[in-house]
PDB file of C-alpha atoms in Angstrom:
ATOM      1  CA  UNK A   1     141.898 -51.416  57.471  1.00  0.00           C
ATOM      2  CA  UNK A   2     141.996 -47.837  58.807  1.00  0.00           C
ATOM      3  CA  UNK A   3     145.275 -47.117  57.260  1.00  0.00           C
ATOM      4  CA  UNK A   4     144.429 -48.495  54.408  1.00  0.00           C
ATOM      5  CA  UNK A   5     141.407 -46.393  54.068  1.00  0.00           C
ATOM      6  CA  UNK A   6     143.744 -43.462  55.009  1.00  0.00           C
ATOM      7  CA  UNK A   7     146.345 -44.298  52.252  1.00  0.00           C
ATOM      8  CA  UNK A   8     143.968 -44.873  49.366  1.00  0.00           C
ATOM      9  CA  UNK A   9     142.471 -41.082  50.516  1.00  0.00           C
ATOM     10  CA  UNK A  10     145.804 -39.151  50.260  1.00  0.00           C
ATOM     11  CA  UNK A  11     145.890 -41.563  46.670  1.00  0.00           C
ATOM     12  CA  UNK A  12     142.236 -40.081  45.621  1.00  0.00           C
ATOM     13  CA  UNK A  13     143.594 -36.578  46.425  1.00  0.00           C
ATOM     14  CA  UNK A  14     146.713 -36.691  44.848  1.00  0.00           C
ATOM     15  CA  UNK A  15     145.654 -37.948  41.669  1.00  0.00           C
ATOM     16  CA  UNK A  16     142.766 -35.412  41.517  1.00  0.00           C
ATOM     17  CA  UNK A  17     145.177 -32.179  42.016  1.00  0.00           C
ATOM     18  CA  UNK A  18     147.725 -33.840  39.662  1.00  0.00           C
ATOM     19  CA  UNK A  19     144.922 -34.390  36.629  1.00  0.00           C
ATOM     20  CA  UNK A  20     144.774 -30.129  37.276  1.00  0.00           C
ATOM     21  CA  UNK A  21     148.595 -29.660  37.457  1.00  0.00           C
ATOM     22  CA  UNK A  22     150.474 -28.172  34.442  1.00  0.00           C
ATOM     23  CA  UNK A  23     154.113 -27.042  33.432  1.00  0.00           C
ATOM     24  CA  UNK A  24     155.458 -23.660  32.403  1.00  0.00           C
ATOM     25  CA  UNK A  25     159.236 -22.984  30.823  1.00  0.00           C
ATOM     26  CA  UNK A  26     161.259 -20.702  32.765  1.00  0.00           C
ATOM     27  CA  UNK A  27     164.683 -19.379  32.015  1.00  0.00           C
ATOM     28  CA  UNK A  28     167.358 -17.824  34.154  1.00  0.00           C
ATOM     29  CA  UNK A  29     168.711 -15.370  30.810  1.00  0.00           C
ATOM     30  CA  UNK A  30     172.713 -15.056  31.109  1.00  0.00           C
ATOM     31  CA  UNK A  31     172.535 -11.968  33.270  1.00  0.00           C
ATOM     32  CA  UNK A  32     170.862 -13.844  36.169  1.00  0.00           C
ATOM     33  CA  UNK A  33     173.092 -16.768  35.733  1.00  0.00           C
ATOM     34  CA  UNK A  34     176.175 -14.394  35.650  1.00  0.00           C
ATOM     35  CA  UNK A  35     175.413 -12.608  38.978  1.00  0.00           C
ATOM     36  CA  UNK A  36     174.633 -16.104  40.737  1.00  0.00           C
ATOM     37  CA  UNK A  37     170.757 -15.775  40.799  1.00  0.00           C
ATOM     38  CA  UNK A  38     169.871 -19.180  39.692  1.00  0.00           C
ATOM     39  CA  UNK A  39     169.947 -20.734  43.457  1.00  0.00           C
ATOM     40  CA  UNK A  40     167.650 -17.844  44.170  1.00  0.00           C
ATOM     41  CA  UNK A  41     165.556 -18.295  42.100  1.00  0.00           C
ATOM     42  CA  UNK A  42     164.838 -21.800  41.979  1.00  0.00           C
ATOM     43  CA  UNK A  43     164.134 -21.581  46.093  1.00  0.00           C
ATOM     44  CA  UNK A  44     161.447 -19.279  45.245  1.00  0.00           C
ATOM     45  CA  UNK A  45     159.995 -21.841  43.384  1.00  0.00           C
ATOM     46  CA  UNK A  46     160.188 -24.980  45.675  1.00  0.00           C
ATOM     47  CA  UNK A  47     159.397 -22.751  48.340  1.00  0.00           C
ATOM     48  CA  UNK A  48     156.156 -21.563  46.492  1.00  0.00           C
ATOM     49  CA  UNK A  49     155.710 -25.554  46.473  1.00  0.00           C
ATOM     50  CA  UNK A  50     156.090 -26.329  42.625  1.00  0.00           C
ATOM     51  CA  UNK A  51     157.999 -29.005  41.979  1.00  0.00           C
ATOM     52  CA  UNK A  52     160.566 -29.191  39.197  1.00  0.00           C
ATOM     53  CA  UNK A  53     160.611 -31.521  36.872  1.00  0.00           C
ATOM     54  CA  UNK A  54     163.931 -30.729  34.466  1.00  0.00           C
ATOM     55  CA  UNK A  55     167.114 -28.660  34.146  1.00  0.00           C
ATOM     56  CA  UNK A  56     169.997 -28.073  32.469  1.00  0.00           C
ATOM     57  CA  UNK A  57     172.315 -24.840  31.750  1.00  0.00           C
ATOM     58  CA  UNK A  58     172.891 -24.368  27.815  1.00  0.00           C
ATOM     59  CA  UNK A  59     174.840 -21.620  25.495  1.00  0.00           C
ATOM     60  CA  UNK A  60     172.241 -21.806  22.979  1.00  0.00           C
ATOM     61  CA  UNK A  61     172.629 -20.556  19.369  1.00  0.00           C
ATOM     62  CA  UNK A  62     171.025 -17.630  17.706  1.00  0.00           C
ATOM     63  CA  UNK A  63     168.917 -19.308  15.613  1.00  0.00           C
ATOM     64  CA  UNK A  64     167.617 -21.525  18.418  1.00  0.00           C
ATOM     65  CA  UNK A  65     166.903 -17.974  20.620  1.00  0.00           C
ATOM     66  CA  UNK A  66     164.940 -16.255  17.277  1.00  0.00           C
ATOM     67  CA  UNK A  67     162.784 -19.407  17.186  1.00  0.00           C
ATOM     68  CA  UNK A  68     162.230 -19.016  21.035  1.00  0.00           C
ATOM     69  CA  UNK A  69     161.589 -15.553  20.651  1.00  0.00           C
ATOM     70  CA  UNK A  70     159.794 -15.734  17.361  1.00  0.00           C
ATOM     71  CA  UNK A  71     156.298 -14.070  18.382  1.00  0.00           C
ATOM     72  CA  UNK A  72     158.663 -10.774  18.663  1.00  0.00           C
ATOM     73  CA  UNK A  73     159.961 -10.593  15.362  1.00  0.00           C
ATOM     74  CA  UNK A  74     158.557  -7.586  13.983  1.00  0.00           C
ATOM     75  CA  UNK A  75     160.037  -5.786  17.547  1.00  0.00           C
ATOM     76  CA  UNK A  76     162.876  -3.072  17.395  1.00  0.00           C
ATOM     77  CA  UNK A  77     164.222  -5.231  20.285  1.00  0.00           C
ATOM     78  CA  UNK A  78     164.055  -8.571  18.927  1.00  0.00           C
ATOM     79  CA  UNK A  79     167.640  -8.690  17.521  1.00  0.00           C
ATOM     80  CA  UNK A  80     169.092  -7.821  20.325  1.00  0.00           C
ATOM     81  CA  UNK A  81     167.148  -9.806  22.529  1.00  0.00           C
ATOM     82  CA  UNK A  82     168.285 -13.012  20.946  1.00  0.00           C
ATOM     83  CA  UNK A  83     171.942 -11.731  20.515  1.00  0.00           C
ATOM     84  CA  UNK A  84     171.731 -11.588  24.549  1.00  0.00           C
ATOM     85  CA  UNK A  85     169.834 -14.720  25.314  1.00  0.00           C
ATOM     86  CA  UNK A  86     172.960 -16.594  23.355  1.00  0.00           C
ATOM     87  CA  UNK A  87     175.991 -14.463  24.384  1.00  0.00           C
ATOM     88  CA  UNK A  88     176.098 -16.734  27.729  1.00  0.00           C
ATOM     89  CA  UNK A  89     174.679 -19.943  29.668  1.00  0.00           C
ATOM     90  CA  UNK A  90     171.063 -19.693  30.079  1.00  0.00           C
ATOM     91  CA  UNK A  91     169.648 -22.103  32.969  1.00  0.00           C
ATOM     92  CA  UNK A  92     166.108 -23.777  31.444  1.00  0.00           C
ATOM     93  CA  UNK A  93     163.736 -24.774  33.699  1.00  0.00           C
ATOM     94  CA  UNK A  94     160.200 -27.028  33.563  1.00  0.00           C
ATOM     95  CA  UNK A  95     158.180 -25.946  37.152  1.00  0.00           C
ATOM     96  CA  UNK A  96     154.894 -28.231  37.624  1.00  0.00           C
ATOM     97  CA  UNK A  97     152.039 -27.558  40.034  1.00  0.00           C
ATOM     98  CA  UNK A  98     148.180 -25.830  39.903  1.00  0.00           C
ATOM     99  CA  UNK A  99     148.189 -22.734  38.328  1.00  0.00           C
ATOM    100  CA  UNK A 100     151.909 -22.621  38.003  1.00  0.00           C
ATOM    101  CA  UNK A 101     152.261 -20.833  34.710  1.00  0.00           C
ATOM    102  CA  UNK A 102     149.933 -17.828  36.024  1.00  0.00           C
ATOM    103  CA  UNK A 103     151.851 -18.198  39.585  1.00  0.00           C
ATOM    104  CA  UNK A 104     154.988 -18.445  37.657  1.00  0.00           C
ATOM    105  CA  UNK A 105     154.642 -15.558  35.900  1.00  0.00           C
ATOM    106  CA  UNK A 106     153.101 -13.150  39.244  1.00  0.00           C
ATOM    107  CA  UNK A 107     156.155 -14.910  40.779  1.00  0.00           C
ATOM    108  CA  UNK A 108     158.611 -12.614  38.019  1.00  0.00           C
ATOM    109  CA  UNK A 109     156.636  -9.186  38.161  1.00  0.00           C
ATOM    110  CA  UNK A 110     156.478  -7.347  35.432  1.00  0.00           C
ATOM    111  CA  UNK A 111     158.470  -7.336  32.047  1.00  0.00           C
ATOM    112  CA  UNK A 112     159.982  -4.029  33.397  1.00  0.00           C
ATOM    113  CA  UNK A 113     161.616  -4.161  36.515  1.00  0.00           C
ATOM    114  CA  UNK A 114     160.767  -0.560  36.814  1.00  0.00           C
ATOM    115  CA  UNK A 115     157.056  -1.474  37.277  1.00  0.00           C
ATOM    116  CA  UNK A 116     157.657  -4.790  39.371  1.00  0.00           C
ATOM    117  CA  UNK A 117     155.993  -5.231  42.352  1.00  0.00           C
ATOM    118  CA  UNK A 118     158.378  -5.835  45.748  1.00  0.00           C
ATOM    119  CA  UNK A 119     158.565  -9.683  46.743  1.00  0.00           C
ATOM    120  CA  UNK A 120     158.529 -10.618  43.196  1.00  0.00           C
ATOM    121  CA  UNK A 121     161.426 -11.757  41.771  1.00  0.00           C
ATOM    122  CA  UNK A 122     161.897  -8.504  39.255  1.00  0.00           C
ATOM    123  CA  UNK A 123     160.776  -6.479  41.901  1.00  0.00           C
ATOM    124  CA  UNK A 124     163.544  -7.353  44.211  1.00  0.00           C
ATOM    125  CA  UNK A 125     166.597  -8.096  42.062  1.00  0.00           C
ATOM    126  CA  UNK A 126     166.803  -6.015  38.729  1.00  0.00           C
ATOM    127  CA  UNK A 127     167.201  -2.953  37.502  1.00  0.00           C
ATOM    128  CA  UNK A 128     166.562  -2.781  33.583  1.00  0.00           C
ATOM    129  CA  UNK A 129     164.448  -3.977  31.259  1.00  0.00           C
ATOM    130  CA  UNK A 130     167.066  -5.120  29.079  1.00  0.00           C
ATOM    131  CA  UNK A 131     168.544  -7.058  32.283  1.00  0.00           C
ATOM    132  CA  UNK A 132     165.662  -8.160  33.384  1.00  0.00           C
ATOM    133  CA  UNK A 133     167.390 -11.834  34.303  1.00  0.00           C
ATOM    134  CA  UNK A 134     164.407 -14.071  33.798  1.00  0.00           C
ATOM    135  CA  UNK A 135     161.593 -15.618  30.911  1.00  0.00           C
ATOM    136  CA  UNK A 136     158.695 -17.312  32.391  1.00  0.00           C
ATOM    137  CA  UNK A 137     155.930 -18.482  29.359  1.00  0.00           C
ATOM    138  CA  UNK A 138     153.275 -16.097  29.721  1.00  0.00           C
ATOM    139  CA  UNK A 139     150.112 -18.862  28.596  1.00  0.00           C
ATOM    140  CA  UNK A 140     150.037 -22.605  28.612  1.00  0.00           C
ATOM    141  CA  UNK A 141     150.083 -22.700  25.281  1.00  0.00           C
ATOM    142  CA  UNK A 142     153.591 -20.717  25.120  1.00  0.00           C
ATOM    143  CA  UNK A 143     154.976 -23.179  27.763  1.00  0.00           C
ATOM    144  CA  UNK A 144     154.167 -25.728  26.023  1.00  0.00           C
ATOM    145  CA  UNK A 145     155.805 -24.491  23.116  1.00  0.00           C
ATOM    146  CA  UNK A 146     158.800 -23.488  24.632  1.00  0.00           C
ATOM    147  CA  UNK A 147     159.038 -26.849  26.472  1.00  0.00           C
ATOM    148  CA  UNK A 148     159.067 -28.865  23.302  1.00  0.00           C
ATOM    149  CA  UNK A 149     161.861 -26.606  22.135  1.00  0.00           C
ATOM    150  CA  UNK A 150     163.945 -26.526  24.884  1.00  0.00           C
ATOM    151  CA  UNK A 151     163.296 -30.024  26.346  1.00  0.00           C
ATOM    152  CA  UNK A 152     163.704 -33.848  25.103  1.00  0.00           C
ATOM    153  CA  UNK A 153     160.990 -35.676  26.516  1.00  0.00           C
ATOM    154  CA  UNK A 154     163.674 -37.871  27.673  1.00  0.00           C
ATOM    155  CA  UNK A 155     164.982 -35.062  29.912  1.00  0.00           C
ATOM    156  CA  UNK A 156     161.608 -34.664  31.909  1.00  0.00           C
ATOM    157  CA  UNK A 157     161.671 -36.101  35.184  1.00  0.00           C
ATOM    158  CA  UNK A 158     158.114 -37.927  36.454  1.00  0.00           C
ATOM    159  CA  UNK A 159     158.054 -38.147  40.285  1.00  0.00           C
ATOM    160  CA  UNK A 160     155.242 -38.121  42.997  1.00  0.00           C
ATOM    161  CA  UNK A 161     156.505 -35.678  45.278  1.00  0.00           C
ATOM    162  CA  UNK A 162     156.578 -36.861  49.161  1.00  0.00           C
ATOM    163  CA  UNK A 163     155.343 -32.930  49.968  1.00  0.00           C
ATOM    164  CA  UNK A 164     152.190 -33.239  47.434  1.00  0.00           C
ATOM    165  CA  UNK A 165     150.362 -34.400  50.752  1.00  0.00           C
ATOM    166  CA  UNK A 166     151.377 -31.337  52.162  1.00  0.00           C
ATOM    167  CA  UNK A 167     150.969 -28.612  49.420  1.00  0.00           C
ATOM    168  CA  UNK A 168     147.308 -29.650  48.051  1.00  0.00           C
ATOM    169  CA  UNK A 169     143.900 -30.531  49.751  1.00  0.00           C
TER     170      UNK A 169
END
C-alpha cells in the first residue's frame, strides 16, 4: 500500500503542474542554424528543464515569413526581415513547461544583442541585431499563434516526461 500511496502522490503532483504548463514557438533564424547553434541552443532548453514537444528544420517561403511576422508590417525592417527568415533553413521549435514562454524569452535576452544580458543566449553568442539568430513568441497568445502556423497538430509530440518528478514540486 505504501507505494501505492507514493505513486498516486507523484500522479497528484504531476497532473497539477501540467494543468499550469504552456508552450511557446521558438525559432533558430538561418544565421543560427548556419553557424551550428541549434545543438546549443536546444541544451539550454532541456537543461533549463522544458521539455520539447516538436521539431523540424524548414526553408519556408516569403509569404509564410510576412504572415509570421505580420504584427511588423508597417516596420522599415519588416521586408527584410522576412527576406532573411526565408533565404535559409530555419529550425522551429514547440518548448513546454511553467512559465516557459516568459522563461523562454529571459532565456534569449534582448531583441538587440547589444543590450543582452551575459548567460543569455543573445548575450553570449551574437553580435547584431539583424543577426540576432533566434525568435522566441514574446506572449502566450503569440505562441499560440505562431504554433498553429508553424505546426500540424499531428506533429506535436504528447509525453509524460520521466524528469517531471524531478523538475516540479
Amino acid at each position: 500500500m505504501g507505494q501505492n500511496t507514493a505513486e498516486s502522490s507523484v500522479s497528484l503532483i504531476n497532473s497539477s503542474t501540467m494543468s499550469n504548463t504552456e508552450r511557446t514557438f521558438i525559432a533558430v533564424k538561418p544565421d543560427g542554424v548556419q553557424r551550428g547553434l541549434v545543438g546549443e541552443i536546444i541544451k539550454r532548453f532541456e537543461q533549463r528543464g522544458f521539455r520539447l514537444a516538436a521539431l523540424k528544420m524548414v526553408v519556408v517561403s516569403e509569404d509564410h515569413c510576412k504572415q509570421h511576422y505580420i504584427d511588423l508590417k508597417a516596420l522599415p525592417f519588416y521586408a527584410g526581415l522576412c527576406s532573411f527568415m526565408h533565404s535559409g533553413p530555419v529550425v522551429a521549435m514547440i518548448w513546454e513547461g511553467l512559465n516557459v514562454v516568459k522563461n523562454g524569452r529571459l532565456m534569449l535576452g534582448e531583441t538587440n544583442p547589444a543590450d543582452s544580458k551575459p548567460g543569455s543566449i543573445r548575450g553570449d553568442l551574437c553580435i547584431t541585431l539583424g543577426r540576432n539568430i533566434i525568435h522566441g513568441s514574446d506572449s502566450l497568445e503569440s505562441a499560440n499563434k505562431e504554433i498553429a502556423l508553424w505546426f500540424k497538430p499531428e506533429e506535436i509530440i504528447e509525453f509524460k516526461s520521466c524528469q517531471q518528478a524531478f523538475l516540479y514540486e
